[in-house]
Coordinates of N, CA, C and O and ligand atoms in Angstrom, one line a residue:
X1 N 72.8 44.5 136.3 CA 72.7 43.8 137.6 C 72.2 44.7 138.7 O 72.8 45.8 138.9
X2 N 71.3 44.2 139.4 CA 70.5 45.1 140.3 C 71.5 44.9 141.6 O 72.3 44.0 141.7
X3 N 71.3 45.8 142.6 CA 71.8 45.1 144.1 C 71.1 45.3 145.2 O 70.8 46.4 145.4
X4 N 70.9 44.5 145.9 CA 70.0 44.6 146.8 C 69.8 46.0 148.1 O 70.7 46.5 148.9
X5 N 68.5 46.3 147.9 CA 67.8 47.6 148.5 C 67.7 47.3 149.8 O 67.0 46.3 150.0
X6 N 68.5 47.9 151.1 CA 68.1 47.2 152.2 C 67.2 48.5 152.9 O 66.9 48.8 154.0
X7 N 66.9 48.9 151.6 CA 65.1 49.3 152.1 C 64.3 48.8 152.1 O 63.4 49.3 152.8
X8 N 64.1 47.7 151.6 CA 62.8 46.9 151.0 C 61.9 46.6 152.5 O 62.5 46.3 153.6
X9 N 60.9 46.8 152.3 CA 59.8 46.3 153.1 C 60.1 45.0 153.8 O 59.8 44.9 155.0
X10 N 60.9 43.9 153.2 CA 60.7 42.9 154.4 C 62.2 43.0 154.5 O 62.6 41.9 154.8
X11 N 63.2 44.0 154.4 CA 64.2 44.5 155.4 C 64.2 44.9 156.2 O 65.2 44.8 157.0
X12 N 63.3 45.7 156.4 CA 62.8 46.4 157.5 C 62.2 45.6 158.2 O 62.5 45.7 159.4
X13 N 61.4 44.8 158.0 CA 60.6 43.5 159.0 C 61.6 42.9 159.7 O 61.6 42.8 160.9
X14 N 62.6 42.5 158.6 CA 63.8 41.6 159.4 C 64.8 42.2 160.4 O 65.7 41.7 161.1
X15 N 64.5 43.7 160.4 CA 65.4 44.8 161.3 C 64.5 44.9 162.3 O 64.9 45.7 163.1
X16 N 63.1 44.3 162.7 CA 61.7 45.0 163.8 C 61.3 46.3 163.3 O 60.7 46.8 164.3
X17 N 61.4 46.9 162.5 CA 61.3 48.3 162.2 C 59.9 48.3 162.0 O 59.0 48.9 162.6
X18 N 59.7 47.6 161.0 CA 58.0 47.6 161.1 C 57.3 46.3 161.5 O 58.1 45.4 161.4
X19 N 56.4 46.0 161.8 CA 55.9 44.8 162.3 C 55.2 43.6 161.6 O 54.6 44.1 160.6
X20 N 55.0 42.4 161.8 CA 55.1 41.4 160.8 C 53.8 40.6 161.5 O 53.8 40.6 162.7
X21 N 52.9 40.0 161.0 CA 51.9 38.7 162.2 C 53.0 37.6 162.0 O 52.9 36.9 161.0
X22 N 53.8 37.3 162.8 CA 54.7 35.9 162.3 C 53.9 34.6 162.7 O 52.9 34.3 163.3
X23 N 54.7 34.0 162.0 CA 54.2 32.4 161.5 C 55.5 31.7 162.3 O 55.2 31.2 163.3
X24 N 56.6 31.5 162.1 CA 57.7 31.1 162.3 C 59.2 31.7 161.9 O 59.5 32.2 160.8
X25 N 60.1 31.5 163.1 CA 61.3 32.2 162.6 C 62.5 31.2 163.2 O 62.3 30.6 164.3
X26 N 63.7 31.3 162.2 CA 64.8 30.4 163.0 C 66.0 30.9 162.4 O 66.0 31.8 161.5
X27 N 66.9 30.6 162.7 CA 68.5 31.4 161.9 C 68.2 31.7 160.5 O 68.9 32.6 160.0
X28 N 67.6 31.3 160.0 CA 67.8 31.6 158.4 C 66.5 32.2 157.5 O 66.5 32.8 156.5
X29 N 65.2 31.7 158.5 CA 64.1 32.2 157.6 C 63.4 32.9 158.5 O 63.7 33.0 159.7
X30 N 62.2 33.5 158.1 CA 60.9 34.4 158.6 C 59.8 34.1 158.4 O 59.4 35.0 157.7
X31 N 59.2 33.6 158.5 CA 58.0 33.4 158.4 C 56.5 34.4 158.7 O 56.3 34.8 159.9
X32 N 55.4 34.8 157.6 CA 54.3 35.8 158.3 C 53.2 35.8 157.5 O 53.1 35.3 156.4
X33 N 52.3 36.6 158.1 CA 51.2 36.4 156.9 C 51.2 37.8 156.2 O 51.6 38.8 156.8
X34 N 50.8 37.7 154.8 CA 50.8 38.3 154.1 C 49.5 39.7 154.3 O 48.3 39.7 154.4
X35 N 50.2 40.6 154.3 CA 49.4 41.7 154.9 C 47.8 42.1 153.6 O 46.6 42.3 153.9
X36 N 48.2 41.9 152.6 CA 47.2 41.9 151.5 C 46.6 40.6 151.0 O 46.6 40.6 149.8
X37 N 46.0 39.2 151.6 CA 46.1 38.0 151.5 C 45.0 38.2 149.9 O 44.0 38.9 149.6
X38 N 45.6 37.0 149.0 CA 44.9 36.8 147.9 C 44.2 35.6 148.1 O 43.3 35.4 147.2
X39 N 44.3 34.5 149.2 CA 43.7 33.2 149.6 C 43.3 33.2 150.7 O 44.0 34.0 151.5
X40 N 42.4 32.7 151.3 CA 41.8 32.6 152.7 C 43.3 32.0 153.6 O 43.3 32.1 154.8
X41 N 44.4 31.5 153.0 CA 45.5 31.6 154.0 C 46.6 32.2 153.1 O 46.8 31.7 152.0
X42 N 47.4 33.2 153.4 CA 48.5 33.7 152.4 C 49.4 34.3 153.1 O 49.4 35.4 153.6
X43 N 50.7 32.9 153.1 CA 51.9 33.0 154.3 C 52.5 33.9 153.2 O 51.7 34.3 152.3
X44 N 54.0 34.2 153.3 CA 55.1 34.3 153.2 C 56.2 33.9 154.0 O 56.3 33.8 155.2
X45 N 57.5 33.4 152.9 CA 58.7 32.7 153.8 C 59.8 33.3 153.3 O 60.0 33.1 152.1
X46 N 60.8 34.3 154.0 CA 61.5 34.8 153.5 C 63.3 34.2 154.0 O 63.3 33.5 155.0
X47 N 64.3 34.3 153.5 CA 65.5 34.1 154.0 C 65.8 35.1 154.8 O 65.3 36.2 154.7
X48 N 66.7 34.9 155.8 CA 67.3 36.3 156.6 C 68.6 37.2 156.0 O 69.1 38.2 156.4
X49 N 69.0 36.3 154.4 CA 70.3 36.8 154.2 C 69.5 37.8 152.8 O 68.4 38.0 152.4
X50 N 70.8 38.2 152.5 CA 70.1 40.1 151.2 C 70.1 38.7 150.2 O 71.1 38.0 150.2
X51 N 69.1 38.4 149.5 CA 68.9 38.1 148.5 C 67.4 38.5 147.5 O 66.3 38.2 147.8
X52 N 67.7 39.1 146.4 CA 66.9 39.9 145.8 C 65.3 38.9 145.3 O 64.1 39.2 145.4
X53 N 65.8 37.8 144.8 CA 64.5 37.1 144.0 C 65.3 35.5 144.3 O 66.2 35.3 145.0
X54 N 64.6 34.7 143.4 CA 64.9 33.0 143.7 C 66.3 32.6 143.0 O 67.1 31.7 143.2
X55 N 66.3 33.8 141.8 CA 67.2 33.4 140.9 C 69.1 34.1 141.5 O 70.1 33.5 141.3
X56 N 68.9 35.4 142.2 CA 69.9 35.4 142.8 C 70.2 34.6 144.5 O 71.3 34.5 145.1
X57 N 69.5 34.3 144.8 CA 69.2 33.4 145.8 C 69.9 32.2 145.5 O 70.7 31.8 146.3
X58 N 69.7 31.4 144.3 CA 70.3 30.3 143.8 C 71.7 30.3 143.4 O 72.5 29.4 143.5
X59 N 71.8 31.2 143.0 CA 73.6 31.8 142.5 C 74.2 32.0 143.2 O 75.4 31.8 143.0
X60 N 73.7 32.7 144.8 CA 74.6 33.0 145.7 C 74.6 32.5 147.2 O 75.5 32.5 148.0
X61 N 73.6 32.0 147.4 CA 73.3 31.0 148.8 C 73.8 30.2 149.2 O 73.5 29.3 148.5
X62 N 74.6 29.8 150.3 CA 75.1 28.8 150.2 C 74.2 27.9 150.8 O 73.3 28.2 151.5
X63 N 74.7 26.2 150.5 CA 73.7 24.9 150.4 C 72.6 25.0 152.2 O 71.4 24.7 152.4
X64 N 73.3 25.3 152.7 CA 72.6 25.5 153.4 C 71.6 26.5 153.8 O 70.7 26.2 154.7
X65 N 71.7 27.6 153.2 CA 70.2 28.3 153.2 C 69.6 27.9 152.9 O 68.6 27.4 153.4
X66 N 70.1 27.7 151.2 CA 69.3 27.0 150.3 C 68.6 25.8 150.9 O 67.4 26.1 151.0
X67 N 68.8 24.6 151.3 CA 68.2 23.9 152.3 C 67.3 24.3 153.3 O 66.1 23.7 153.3
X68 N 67.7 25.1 154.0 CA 66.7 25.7 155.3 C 65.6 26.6 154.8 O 64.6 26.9 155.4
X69 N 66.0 27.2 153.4 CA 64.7 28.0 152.6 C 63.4 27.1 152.5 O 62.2 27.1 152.9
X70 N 64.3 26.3 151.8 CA 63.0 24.9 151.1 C 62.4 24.5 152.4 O 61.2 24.8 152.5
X71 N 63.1 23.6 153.7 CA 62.6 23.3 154.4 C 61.5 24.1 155.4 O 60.8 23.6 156.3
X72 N 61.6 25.0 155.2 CA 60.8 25.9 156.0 C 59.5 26.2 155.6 O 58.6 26.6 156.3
X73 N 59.5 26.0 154.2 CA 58.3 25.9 153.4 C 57.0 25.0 153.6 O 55.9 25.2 153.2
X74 N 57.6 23.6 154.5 CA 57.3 22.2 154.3 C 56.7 23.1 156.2 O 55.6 23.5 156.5
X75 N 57.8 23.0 156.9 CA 57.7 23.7 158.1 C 56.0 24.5 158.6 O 55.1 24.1 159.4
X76 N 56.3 25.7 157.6 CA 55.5 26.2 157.7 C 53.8 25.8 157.3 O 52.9 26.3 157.9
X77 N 53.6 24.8 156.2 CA 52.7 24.4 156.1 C 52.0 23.7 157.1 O 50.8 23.9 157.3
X78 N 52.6 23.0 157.8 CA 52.8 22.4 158.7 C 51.9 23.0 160.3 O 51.1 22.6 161.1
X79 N 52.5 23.8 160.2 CA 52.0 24.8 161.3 C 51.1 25.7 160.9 O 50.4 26.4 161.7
X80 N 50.9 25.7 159.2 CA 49.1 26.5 159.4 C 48.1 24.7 159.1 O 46.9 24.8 159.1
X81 N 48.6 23.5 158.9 CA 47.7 22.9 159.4 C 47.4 22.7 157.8 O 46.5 21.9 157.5
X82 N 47.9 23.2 156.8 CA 47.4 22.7 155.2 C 48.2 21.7 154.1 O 48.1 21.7 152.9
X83 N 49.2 20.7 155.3 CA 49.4 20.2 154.5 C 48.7 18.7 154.0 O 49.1 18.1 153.0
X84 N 47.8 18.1 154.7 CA 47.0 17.6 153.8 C 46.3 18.1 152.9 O 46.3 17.6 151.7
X85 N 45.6 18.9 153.3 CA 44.8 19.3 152.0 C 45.3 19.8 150.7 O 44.8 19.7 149.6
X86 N 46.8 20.6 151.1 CA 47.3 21.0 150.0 C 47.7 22.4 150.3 O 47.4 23.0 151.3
X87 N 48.5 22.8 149.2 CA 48.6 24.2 148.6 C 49.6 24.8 147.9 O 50.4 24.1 147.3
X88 N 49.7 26.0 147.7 CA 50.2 26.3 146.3 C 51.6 27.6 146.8 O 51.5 28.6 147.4
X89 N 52.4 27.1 146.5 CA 54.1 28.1 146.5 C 54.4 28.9 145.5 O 55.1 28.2 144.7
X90 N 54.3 29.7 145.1 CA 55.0 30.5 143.9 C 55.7 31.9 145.0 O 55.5 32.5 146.1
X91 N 56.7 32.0 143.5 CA 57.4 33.2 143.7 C 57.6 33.9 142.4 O 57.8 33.2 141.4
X92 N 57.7 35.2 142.5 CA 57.3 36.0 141.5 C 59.0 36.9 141.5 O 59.3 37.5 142.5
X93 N 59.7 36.8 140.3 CA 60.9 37.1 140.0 C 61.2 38.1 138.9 O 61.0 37.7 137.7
X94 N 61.6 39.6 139.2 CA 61.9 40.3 138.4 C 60.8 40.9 138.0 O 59.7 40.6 138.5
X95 N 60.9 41.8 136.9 CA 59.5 43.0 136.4 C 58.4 41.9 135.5 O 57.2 42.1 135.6
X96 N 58.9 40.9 134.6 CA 57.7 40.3 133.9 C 57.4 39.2 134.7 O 56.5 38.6 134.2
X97 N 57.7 38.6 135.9 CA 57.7 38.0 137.1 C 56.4 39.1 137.8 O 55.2 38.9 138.2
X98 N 56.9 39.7 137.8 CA 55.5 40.6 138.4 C 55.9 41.0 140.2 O 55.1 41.5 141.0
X99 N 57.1 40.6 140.5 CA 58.0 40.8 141.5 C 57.4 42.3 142.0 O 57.4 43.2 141.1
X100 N 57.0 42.6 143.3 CA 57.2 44.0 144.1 C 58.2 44.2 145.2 O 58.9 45.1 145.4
X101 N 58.1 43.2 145.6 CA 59.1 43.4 147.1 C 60.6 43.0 146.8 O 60.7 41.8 146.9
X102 N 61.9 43.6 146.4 CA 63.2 43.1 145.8 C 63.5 42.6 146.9 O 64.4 43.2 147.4
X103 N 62.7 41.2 148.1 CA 63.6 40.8 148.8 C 63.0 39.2 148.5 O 61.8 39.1 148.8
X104 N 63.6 38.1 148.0 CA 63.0 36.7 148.3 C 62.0 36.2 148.9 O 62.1 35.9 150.1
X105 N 60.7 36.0 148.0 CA 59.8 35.7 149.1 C 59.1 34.3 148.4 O 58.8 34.4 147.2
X106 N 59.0 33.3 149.2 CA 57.9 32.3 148.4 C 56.6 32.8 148.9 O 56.7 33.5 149.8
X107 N 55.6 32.4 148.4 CA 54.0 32.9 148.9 C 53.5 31.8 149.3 O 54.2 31.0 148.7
X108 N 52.9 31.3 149.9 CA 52.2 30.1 150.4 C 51.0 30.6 150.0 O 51.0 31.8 150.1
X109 N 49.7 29.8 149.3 CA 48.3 29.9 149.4 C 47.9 29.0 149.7 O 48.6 28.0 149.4
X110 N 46.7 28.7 150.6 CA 46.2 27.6 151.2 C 44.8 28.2 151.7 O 44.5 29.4 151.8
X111 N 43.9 26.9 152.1 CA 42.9 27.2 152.8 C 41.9 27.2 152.2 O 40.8 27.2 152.8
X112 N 42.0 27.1 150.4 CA 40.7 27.2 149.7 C 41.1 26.6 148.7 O 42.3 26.6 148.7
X113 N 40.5 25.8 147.4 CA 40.8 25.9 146.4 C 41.6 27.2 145.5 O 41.0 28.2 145.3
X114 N 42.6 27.0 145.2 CA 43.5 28.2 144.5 C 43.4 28.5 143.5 O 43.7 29.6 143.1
X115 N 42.5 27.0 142.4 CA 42.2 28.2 141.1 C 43.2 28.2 140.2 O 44.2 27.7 140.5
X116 N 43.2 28.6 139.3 CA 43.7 28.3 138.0 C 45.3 28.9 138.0 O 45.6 30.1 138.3
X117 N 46.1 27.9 137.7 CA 47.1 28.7 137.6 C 48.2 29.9 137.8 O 49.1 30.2 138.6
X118 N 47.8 30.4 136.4 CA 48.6 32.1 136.4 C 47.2 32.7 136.0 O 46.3 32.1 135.3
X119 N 47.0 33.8 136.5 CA 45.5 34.3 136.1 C 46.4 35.6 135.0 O 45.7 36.4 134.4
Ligands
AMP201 P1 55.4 40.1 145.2 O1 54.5 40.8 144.2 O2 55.7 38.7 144.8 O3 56.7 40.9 145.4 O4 54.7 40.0 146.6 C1 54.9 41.0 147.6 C2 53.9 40.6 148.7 O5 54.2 41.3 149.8 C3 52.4 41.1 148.3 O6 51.6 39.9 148.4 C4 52.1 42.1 149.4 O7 50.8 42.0 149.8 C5 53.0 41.7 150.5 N1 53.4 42.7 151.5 C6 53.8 44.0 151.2 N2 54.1 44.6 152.3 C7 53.9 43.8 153.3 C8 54.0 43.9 154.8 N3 54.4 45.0 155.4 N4 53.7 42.8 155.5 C9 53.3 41.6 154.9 N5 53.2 41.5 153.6 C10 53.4 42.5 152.8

């Protein structure tokens, strides 16, 4: 069982330490764009509390993060303006997950057709 690195890159975002283009922030989540975008829009939505991936995030969150995670997702679409047209949420958990950052993140893609699946 791993425990959470409160070195991680978007621990340090969540401390100001290093800097973020935000999208949206409120007690519980963060919102920003993704500094390497793979889609002509590529948010990120993180929680504010240490949780490593979705799966410890679920085990240990209580209902109300858990709630204000999801909702912030809907939120955030919202505010780049793609939820008509659409778009695509994944999150990438652990080493065959293909996971880099050990801090919770969903990805938002939007803005373009996204294309096949899992590449
Ligand atoms: P994952 O592979 O799911 O852990 O995704 C990590 C994501 O974080 C990648 O899409 C990176 O481009 C992104 N990322 C890494 N460092 C930063 C940063 N300082 N600001 C914004 N996004 C970042």
């Amino acid at each position: 069982i791993m425990s959470y690195d409160k070195n991680n890159i978007f621990a340090k975002i969540l401390r100001g330490e290093i800097p973020c283009k935000k999208i949206y922030e409120n007690d519980y989540v963060l919102s920003f764009h993704d500094i390497n975008p793979q889609k002509k829009i590529h948010a990120l939505v993180i929680p504010k509390g240490e949780y490593i991936d979705l799966d410890d995030f679920n085990k240990k969150a209580s209902d109300k993060e858990i709630a204000e995670f999801h909702k912030a997702v809907s939120h955030v679409s919202g505010l780049l303006g793609v939820t008509d047209k659409g778009y695509r949420v994944l999150s990438n958990i652990g080493s065959d997950g293909g996971q880099e950052v050990p801090h919770l993140h969903f990805h938002i893609f939007a803005g373009e057709k996204i294309g096949k699946m899992v590449a």
